[in-house]
Amino acid sequence: MGFKIIEDRPTPPAVYNWRVYTMGCCIAFGALTFGYDAAFIGTTITRPGFTAAFGIDKMTASQKTSNSANLTSSFTAACFFGAVFAWPMMEAWGRRPALQVSAAIFNIGAIIMTAASHQLSMIYAGRVLTGLGVGIITAVVPSFLAELSPPPIRGVLTGLFEIAYQIGNLVGFWINYGVTHTIDLHSSKSYRIPLAVQLIPGGLFAIGCLFFKESPMLLVKRGKEEEAIKILEWLRMLPGDHQYIQEELGMIHARIEEENKVSGGEGKGIKGYFLGCLREMKVSSIRHRFVLVMGMMFLQNFSGAITINYYSPSIFKAIGLTDVTLWTGIYGLFKAGGSIVFFIWGIDRFGRRNPWMLSAGLCGLCLIYLGTYIKVGHPGTATILSESTKKGGNAATAFIMIFGLVWSFGGNGLPWIVSAEIFPVRLRSLAGAWAGCGQWLASFAATQAFPKMLIKMDWGVFIFFAGVCAATVFFTFIWIPDTKGIPIEAMDVLFSGPSKHSQWRQKKVYPPDGIPPLDFNLPHQAHTPYEGKKEDDYFEHAAV
């Protein structure tokens, strides 16, 4: 597939401008909210100041464990339902209003948590509200970014979502690190400051939402074509009568025609469209993509990162690293640094498919070594380690850092990008909500299953997750195509026909070696070369 950016059609250089990148950064900024949450909450709710203020220190051991699990699961469950509610919001109000609502809900929740003094119920209420806001963000942002992006840089702009998450994660960690080393952990400041910092990304995102440009497709759909053209002119920095703008406008009209066909016969409004989407599920290639998204999200959450997060402090401590928290932060830097480099520079050069297989394979090897080391060296329980075990621990530390680096360009973010690209635009909002639901359902399953797995399997969890990484390589090789540079309008063609279960043959079913590009010559018309043919006829010329 090569290492350069692949264009779907001749693209004027002006299209790759600062405006589209700035808009992408502002939209992706929402991921800072739950990136920060993932890093700060676990440490904050165990601090002496927090447990004393909310009566947790007076609970029994089982009550403390239950309370901690409930604080985590309430957030995750709210994220799931936020993703569910995102779909009708996107369809009824639009992408920008949906994000504005999510920002408002998130900030209200953050304010409630920060203001709480002794009422644990307020903490739970705040967690639920912030979770609802985050759930909406995860359902809307990746699809919104993919929708506004020119195909050749769609990976970069959608990847900003993952970059923002990693930056939020780093900020959350280092805020906690600073609090731990500079503030009395028995004071209210030790938990109130991390809680209040949520308002910084939440507030900035809320301000940014006021200046977002709405989806041109939605505006055309509502009869506001002039406004849509102005937004396209602004985003692409081209005049409205330019061929590129006219082609894009033609694609938008074609998408709206598809949506009308979807909802045709089922009534008008959200209900009709939803029933029409259910009818679309009768098409096997559509069902196939929905199943793939759920599979990607579960493989992402069971890739072993949760095990690394649990075991790495004991490994660091056992080999004599005095500042365990610092080394945990360094691990986070490896993850964030790898993500930033890959999603800015590599995603639209190396693609999605090969990096994911390489990442999963290397992660599996790291996990096998770490599981073996835990079994042989017992770093968490041994009082005195032999010299060879210490050297093995140094190697284990290196493998932890390598895991963070290679995971950063694989399952860490690619499921979000692929899921945002592979659906036709007529199903985009529903697919975004489905991906968000899949992510939070898989996250909930992983966090609930891991403690039980740890009790029964101990070091064996590393081997189990290594097996999941091997399954990821197989899954990606068989079913995940490389979508870099491919117009979203061509995804139906890509996922239909015999290549659906043999995506390693993709180079023979897409330009320059296979299916010709879409015909964008006529304004307001954008049909595939195979329109009207049955799914089985799509690749009749490309039999292998």
XYZ file of C-alpha atoms in Angstrom:
544
model
C 0.000 0.000 0.000
C 3.044 2.257 0.235
C 4.063 4.787 2.831
C 2.724 8.011 1.339
C -0.651 9.634 1.766
C -3.122 8.162 -0.720
C -5.603 10.552 -2.311
C -9.024 9.468 -3.496
C -8.954 12.076 -6.287
C -6.832 15.052 -7.340
C -6.802 17.254 -4.249
C -5.873 20.948 -4.254
C -3.106 21.721 -1.709
C -5.366 24.355 -0.127
C -7.565 21.558 1.273
C -4.782 20.608 3.717
C -5.010 23.871 5.612
C -4.757 25.152 9.179
C -8.503 25.560 9.512
C -9.370 21.891 9.073
C -6.591 20.895 11.474
C -7.645 23.518 14.034
C -11.268 22.390 13.827
C -10.142 18.801 14.250
C -8.094 19.684 17.335
C -10.990 21.585 18.920
C -13.469 18.751 18.346
C -11.014 16.106 19.546
C -10.389 18.161 22.696
C -13.405 16.453 24.236
C -11.340 13.287 24.686
C -9.238 15.131 27.278
C -12.168 14.832 29.677
C -12.178 11.054 29.983
C -8.431 10.742 29.419
C -7.968 12.813 32.546
C -10.620 10.839 34.417
C -8.904 7.526 33.667
C -5.685 8.766 35.277
C -6.799 10.702 38.323
C -9.863 9.062 39.839
C -8.376 5.778 41.088
C -5.689 7.478 43.173
C -7.870 10.368 44.327
C -10.636 8.258 45.896
C -8.107 6.282 47.982
C -6.384 9.289 49.559
C -6.797 9.690 53.349
C -8.410 13.101 52.935
C -11.108 11.710 50.648
C -11.817 8.539 52.634
C -12.097 10.524 55.886
C -14.334 13.236 54.399
C -16.826 10.768 52.922
C -16.785 8.143 55.654
C -15.019 5.506 53.592
C -12.358 4.993 56.271
C -15.091 3.703 58.607
C -16.264 1.056 56.126
C -15.291 -2.594 56.290
C -12.770 -3.944 53.792
C -15.518 -5.474 51.650
C -17.521 -2.238 51.750
C -14.462 -0.265 50.640
C -13.898 -2.635 47.732
C -17.560 -2.459 46.773
C -17.596 1.337 46.985
C -14.495 1.668 44.804
C -15.970 -0.712 42.227
C -19.285 1.166 42.266
C -17.595 4.521 41.673
C -15.903 3.016 38.625
C -18.894 1.088 37.292
C -21.336 3.994 37.745
C -19.156 6.115 35.484
C -18.785 3.321 32.898
C -22.508 2.534 32.901
C -23.333 6.220 32.454
C -20.884 6.382 29.541
C -22.735 3.486 27.916
C -26.104 5.216 28.195
C -24.572 8.513 27.078
C -23.465 6.788 23.890
C -26.990 5.391 23.452
C -28.585 8.839 23.828
C -26.034 10.385 21.456
C -27.635 8.889 18.368
C -31.072 10.593 18.562
C -29.349 13.814 19.660
C -27.105 13.808 16.590
C -30.006 13.131 14.286
C -32.492 15.549 15.858
C -30.167 18.452 16.720
C -26.916 17.935 14.887
C -23.324 17.150 15.808
C -22.448 20.507 17.333
C -25.501 20.791 19.644
C -24.938 17.208 20.813
C -21.387 18.089 21.845
C -22.589 21.305 23.507
C -25.039 19.267 25.595
C -22.297 16.778 26.492
C -20.005 19.598 27.621
C -22.751 21.109 29.787
C -23.587 17.763 31.425
C -19.934 16.965 32.051
C -19.209 20.335 33.670
C -22.282 20.151 35.895
C -21.108 16.754 37.102
C -17.580 18.057 37.723
C -18.942 21.016 39.707
C -21.094 18.725 41.883
C -18.103 16.490 42.661
C -15.847 19.428 43.454
C -18.429 21.063 45.711
C -19.117 17.892 47.705
C -17.768 17.959 51.259
C -19.179 14.952 53.088
C -21.997 13.651 50.864
C -20.861 10.538 49.044
C -24.124 10.654 47.094
C -22.915 13.866 45.419
C -19.775 12.073 44.261
C -21.916 9.326 42.736
C -24.202 11.894 41.096
C -21.204 13.732 39.676
C -19.720 10.484 38.360
C -22.960 9.614 36.597
C -23.260 13.064 34.998
C -19.627 13.187 33.859
C -20.081 9.665 32.504
C -23.127 10.690 30.481
C -21.180 13.605 29.012
C -18.194 11.415 28.158
C -20.433 8.764 26.577
C -21.901 11.340 24.216
C -18.417 12.616 23.362
C -17.119 9.150 22.474
C -20.119 8.495 20.227
C -20.040 11.841 18.407
C -16.414 12.973 18.124
C -14.783 10.202 16.018
C -17.638 10.162 13.496
C -17.811 13.960 13.389
C -14.060 14.164 12.718
C -14.240 11.541 9.972
C -17.189 13.350 8.405
C -15.421 16.715 8.161
C -12.037 15.315 7.067
C -10.702 15.109 3.516
C -10.091 11.356 2.935
C -6.278 11.582 2.597
C -5.886 13.012 6.110
C -8.900 11.404 7.741
C -6.650 9.134 9.796
C -4.683 12.068 11.206
C -7.764 14.089 12.131
C -9.636 11.142 13.605
C -6.444 10.130 15.399
C -6.486 13.474 17.220
C -9.204 11.897 19.357
C -6.718 9.335 20.691
C -3.956 11.941 21.042
C -6.245 14.127 23.156
C -7.109 11.121 25.312
C -3.427 10.376 25.934
C -2.657 14.006 26.759
C -5.550 14.047 29.242
C -4.211 10.830 30.729
C -0.768 12.366 31.193
C -2.179 15.523 32.740
C -4.233 13.446 35.162
C -1.216 11.423 36.231
C 1.116 14.369 36.750
C -1.555 16.343 38.623
C -1.817 13.399 41.004
C 1.952 13.140 41.167
C 2.244 16.811 42.105
C -0.480 16.535 44.734
C 1.170 13.453 46.271
C 4.530 15.192 46.612
C 3.464 18.716 47.592
C 0.148 18.599 49.521
C -0.880 17.042 52.810
C -2.787 13.940 51.730
C -5.075 14.218 54.768
C -6.362 17.644 53.701
C -9.389 18.333 51.504
C -7.089 19.911 48.908
C -5.608 16.504 48.142
C -8.851 15.392 46.488
C -10.593 18.672 45.722
C -7.828 19.942 43.429
C -7.845 16.866 41.139
C -11.655 16.972 41.061
C -11.669 20.668 40.206
C -9.120 20.262 37.411
C -11.818 18.368 35.485
C -13.370 21.768 34.853
C -10.350 22.934 32.850
C -10.698 20.515 29.904
C -14.468 20.505 30.369
C -14.678 24.297 30.344
C -12.321 24.719 27.378
C -14.279 22.115 25.436
C -17.550 23.908 26.245
C -16.082 27.176 24.943
C -14.791 25.454 21.815
C -18.233 23.955 21.147
C -19.585 27.469 20.640
C -17.331 27.928 17.599
C -17.640 24.521 15.917
C -18.902 24.414 12.349
C -21.936 22.206 11.876
C -21.849 19.238 9.530
C -22.456 20.485 5.962
C -24.439 17.310 5.273
C -26.879 18.118 8.062
C -27.323 21.667 6.780
C -28.039 20.495 3.234
C -30.456 17.950 4.658
C -32.334 20.793 6.358
C -32.439 22.913 3.215
C -29.611 25.261 4.260
C -27.392 24.625 1.254
C -25.962 28.137 1.113
C -24.769 27.860 4.704
C -23.311 24.432 3.960
C -21.369 25.810 0.991
C -19.997 28.631 3.147
C -18.758 26.089 5.703
C -17.167 23.989 2.955
C -15.506 27.118 1.554
C -14.187 27.936 5.024
C -12.955 24.416 5.781
C -11.373 23.741 2.370
C -10.251 27.341 1.705
C -11.634 27.096 -1.833
C -14.367 29.068 -3.628
C -17.796 27.530 -3.737
C -17.702 27.009 -7.512
C -14.431 25.068 -7.363
C -14.652 21.544 -8.783
C -13.525 20.002 -5.478
C -16.310 21.769 -3.544
C -18.865 20.836 -6.199
C -17.791 17.194 -6.045
C -18.059 17.193 -2.262
C -21.462 18.830 -2.467
C -22.486 16.158 -4.967
C -21.433 13.468 -2.513
C -23.486 15.123 0.227
C -26.594 15.113 -1.944
C -25.980 11.450 -2.746
C -25.684 10.682 0.983
C -28.968 12.432 1.722
C -30.647 10.478 -1.051
C -29.345 7.292 0.588
C -30.775 8.363 3.958
C -34.124 9.064 2.351
C -34.067 5.590 0.846
C -33.225 4.158 4.258
C -36.176 5.796 5.979
C -38.525 5.424 2.988
C -41.691 3.551 3.844
C -41.020 3.728 7.578
C -42.354 7.200 8.296
C -40.620 10.485 8.949
C -38.331 11.728 11.687
C -36.123 9.833 14.108
C -38.463 6.861 14.385
C -38.650 6.354 10.636
C -34.926 6.669 10.232
C -34.259 4.228 13.075
C -36.636 1.654 11.626
C -34.980 2.175 8.271
C -31.572 1.541 9.848
C -32.876 -1.705 11.312
C -34.016 -2.653 7.855
C -30.499 -1.950 6.577
C -29.249 -4.653 8.933
C -30.704 -7.190 6.517
C -27.718 -6.438 4.261
C -25.000 -8.886 5.259
C -22.097 -6.452 4.712
C -23.728 -3.953 7.097
C -24.271 -6.599 9.779
C -20.711 -7.719 9.246
C -19.384 -4.220 10.008
C -21.448 -3.868 13.182
C -20.065 -7.198 14.400
C -16.524 -6.110 13.513
C -16.857 -2.933 15.575
C -17.969 -4.856 18.648
C -15.112 -7.310 18.128
C -12.557 -4.498 17.819
C -13.713 -2.866 21.036
C -13.516 -6.108 23.016
C -10.078 -6.947 21.617
C -8.933 -3.441 22.553
C -10.068 -3.744 26.157
C -8.709 -7.276 26.605
C -5.319 -6.530 25.047
C -3.469 -6.704 28.377
C -3.062 -3.023 29.216
C -5.191 -3.466 32.342
C -2.735 -6.149 33.559
C 0.269 -3.896 32.940
C -1.379 -1.115 34.921
C -1.943 -3.493 37.844
C 1.382 -5.302 37.961
C 3.895 -2.651 36.879
C 4.120 -0.913 40.310
C 5.022 -4.220 42.030
C 7.680 -4.925 39.396
C 9.156 -1.443 39.729
C 9.218 -1.709 43.518
C 10.725 -5.204 43.545
C 13.762 -4.257 41.454
C 14.588 -1.318 43.704
C 13.022 1.642 41.931
C 12.210 3.916 44.863
C 9.810 6.314 43.121
C 7.289 3.833 41.716
C 4.830 6.598 40.869
C 7.426 8.344 38.715
C 8.132 5.186 36.722
C 4.427 4.616 36.231
C 4.330 8.118 34.780
C 7.243 7.314 32.476
C 5.249 4.340 31.196
C 2.439 6.785 30.441
C 4.883 9.003 28.550
C 5.856 6.075 26.330
C 2.189 5.446 25.524
C 1.392 9.092 24.862
C 4.574 9.763 22.885
C 4.022 6.769 20.636
C 0.394 7.743 20.038
C 1.221 11.345 19.177
C 3.962 10.402 16.708
C 1.940 7.665 15.008
C -1.408 9.433 14.758
C 0.161 12.641 13.448
C 2.821 11.237 11.140
C 2.217 7.530 10.544
C -1.512 6.798 10.395
C -2.033 8.013 6.806
C 1.328 6.668 5.622
C 1.439 3.195 7.155
C -2.328 2.739 7.318
C -4.382 0.883 9.929
C -4.124 -2.826 9.148
C -0.377 -3.590 9.230
C 0.405 -1.382 12.271
C -2.383 -3.089 14.231
C -1.082 -6.579 13.443
C 2.491 -5.560 14.274
C 1.393 -3.907 17.507
C -0.703 -6.873 18.667
C 2.094 -9.326 17.895
C 4.726 -7.349 19.813
C 2.347 -6.755 22.734
C 1.758 -10.498 22.953
C 5.518 -11.193 23.136
C 5.917 -8.585 25.899
C 3.091 -10.162 27.884
C 4.573 -13.655 27.556
C 7.888 -12.473 28.982
C 6.194 -10.572 31.822
C 3.999 -13.551 32.716
C 7.036 -15.814 32.792
C 8.922 -13.356 34.971
C 6.029 -13.046 37.445
C 5.821 -16.855 37.646
C 9.569 -17.383 38.202
C 10.618 -14.258 40.101
C 7.550 -13.559 42.288
C 8.366 -9.814 42.421
C 5.209 -8.978 44.336
C 5.749 -11.434 47.216
C 9.457 -12.277 47.420
C 11.321 -10.471 50.220
C 14.787 -10.900 48.734
C 15.412 -11.179 44.999
C 18.423 -12.958 43.560
C 20.773 -11.094 41.271
C 19.433 -12.918 38.226
C 15.862 -12.121 39.255
C 16.765 -8.438 39.574
C 18.253 -8.492 36.086
C 15.106 -10.174 34.884
C 13.176 -7.374 36.576
C 15.200 -4.764 34.693
C 14.286 -6.548 31.479
C 10.661 -6.668 32.646
C 10.720 -2.901 33.131
C 12.044 -2.510 29.589
C 9.287 -4.782 28.265
C 6.674 -2.714 30.112
C 7.928 0.413 28.350
C 8.048 -1.410 25.013
C 4.478 -2.602 25.565
C 3.333 0.981 26.139
C 5.146 2.143 23.001
C 3.905 -0.567 20.627
C 0.384 -0.622 22.066
C 0.153 3.103 21.331
C -0.059 2.541 17.560
C -2.361 -0.497 17.693
C -5.381 -1.359 19.790
C -4.923 1.810 21.809
C -6.625 3.980 19.194
C -7.123 2.237 15.861
C -10.532 0.710 16.732
C -11.959 4.222 17.075
C -10.571 5.282 13.697
C -11.626 2.191 11.770
C -15.112 2.174 13.289
C -15.550 5.824 12.285
C -14.571 5.109 8.677
C -16.178 1.875 7.592
C -19.887 2.747 7.656
C -21.800 4.548 4.921
C -22.785 8.040 5.933
C -26.454 7.071 6.038
C -25.631 4.986 9.120
C -22.847 7.146 10.560
C -24.602 8.543 13.620
C -26.030 5.161 14.596
C -22.648 3.510 14.004
C -20.907 6.114 16.183
C -23.299 5.399 19.019
C -22.784 1.655 18.497
C -18.998 2.046 18.714
C -19.312 4.095 21.903
C -21.629 1.513 23.450
C -19.259 -1.273 22.433
C -16.293 0.493 24.006
C -17.989 1.082 27.352
C -19.577 -2.372 27.441
C -16.173 -3.962 26.781
C -14.514 -1.677 29.346
C -17.103 -2.630 31.951
C -16.621 -6.341 31.180
C -12.825 -6.049 31.424
C -12.806 -4.135 34.710
C -15.344 -6.521 36.271
C -13.636 -9.693 35.023
C -10.033 -8.768 35.777
C -10.105 -9.012 39.622
C -11.696 -12.470 39.409
C -9.228 -13.573 36.728
C -6.358 -12.327 38.883
C -7.460 -14.414 41.870
C -7.800 -17.600 39.835
C -4.970 -17.179 37.326
C -2.396 -14.804 38.870
C 0.533 -14.688 36.390
C -1.588 -16.674 33.938
C -3.551 -13.531 33.066
C -0.506 -12.390 31.084
C -0.640 -15.556 29.004
C -4.398 -15.175 28.559
C -4.051 -11.613 27.286
C -1.127 -12.665 25.079
C -3.553 -15.153 23.529
C -6.007 -12.297 22.961
C -3.221 -10.385 21.187
C -2.624 -13.419 18.949
C -6.360 -13.534 18.237
C -6.184 -9.823 17.355
C -3.520 -10.522 14.719
C -5.699 -13.255 13.207
C -8.856 -11.126 13.437
C -7.172 -8.154 11.751
C -5.537 -10.266 9.034
C -8.836 -11.894 8.050
C -11.434 -9.174 8.532
C -9.942 -5.669 8.853
C -9.047 -3.922 5.563
C -6.787 -0.924 5.267
C -9.051 2.098 4.951
C -6.405 4.792 4.489
C -7.313 7.196 1.705
C -10.468 5.292 0.755
C -13.564 7.495 0.380
C -16.269 6.662 2.889
C -18.633 6.425 -0.081
C -16.619 3.398 -1.286
C -16.817 1.425 1.949
C -19.915 -0.462 0.802
C -17.907 -1.739 -2.144
C -14.900 -2.586 0.012
C -16.913 -4.645 2.508
C -19.045 -6.473 -0.040
C -18.367 -9.512 -2.138
C -15.833 -12.299 -1.525
C -13.164 -10.059 0.021
C -15.333 -9.556 3.133
C -13.689 -12.573 4.771
C -10.318 -12.277 3.031
C -9.164 -8.710 3.449
C -5.552 -9.609 2.704
C -6.719 -9.581 -0.955
C -7.693 -5.920 -0.644
C -4.988 -4.635 -3.019
C -6.729 -6.574 -5.805
C -10.123 -5.002 -5.168
C -9.282 -1.323 -4.834
C -7.339 1.299 -6.849
C -4.851 1.360 -8.368
C -5.160 -2.375 -9.009
C -8.873 -3.010 -8.700
C -12.169 -1.193 -8.452
C -12.051 2.208 -10.186
C -12.592 5.310 -8.055
C -16.019 6.832 -7.656
C -17.399 9.054 -10.398
C -17.505 12.609 -9.043
C -17.801 14.435 -12.355
C -21.421 15.527 -12.162
C -22.542 17.973 -9.449
C -25.131 16.579 -7.056
C -24.437 13.043 -8.241
C -22.017 10.614 -6.705
C -22.684 7.014 -7.622
C -20.451 4.008 -7.299
C -19.511 2.254 -10.557
C -21.506 -0.724 -9.327
C -24.720 0.988 -8.290
C -27.685 -1.263 -8.822
C -25.699 -4.484 -8.778
C -26.116 -7.144 -6.191
C -23.522 -7.521 -3.467
C -22.155 -10.717 -5.053
C -21.553 -8.893 -8.341
C -19.303 -6.171 -6.918
C -16.059 -8.045 -7.422
C -16.853 -10.155 -10.455
C -13.903 -8.572 -12.300
C -11.471 -9.161 -9.446
C -11.758 -12.893 -8.870
C -8.573 -14.373 -7.489
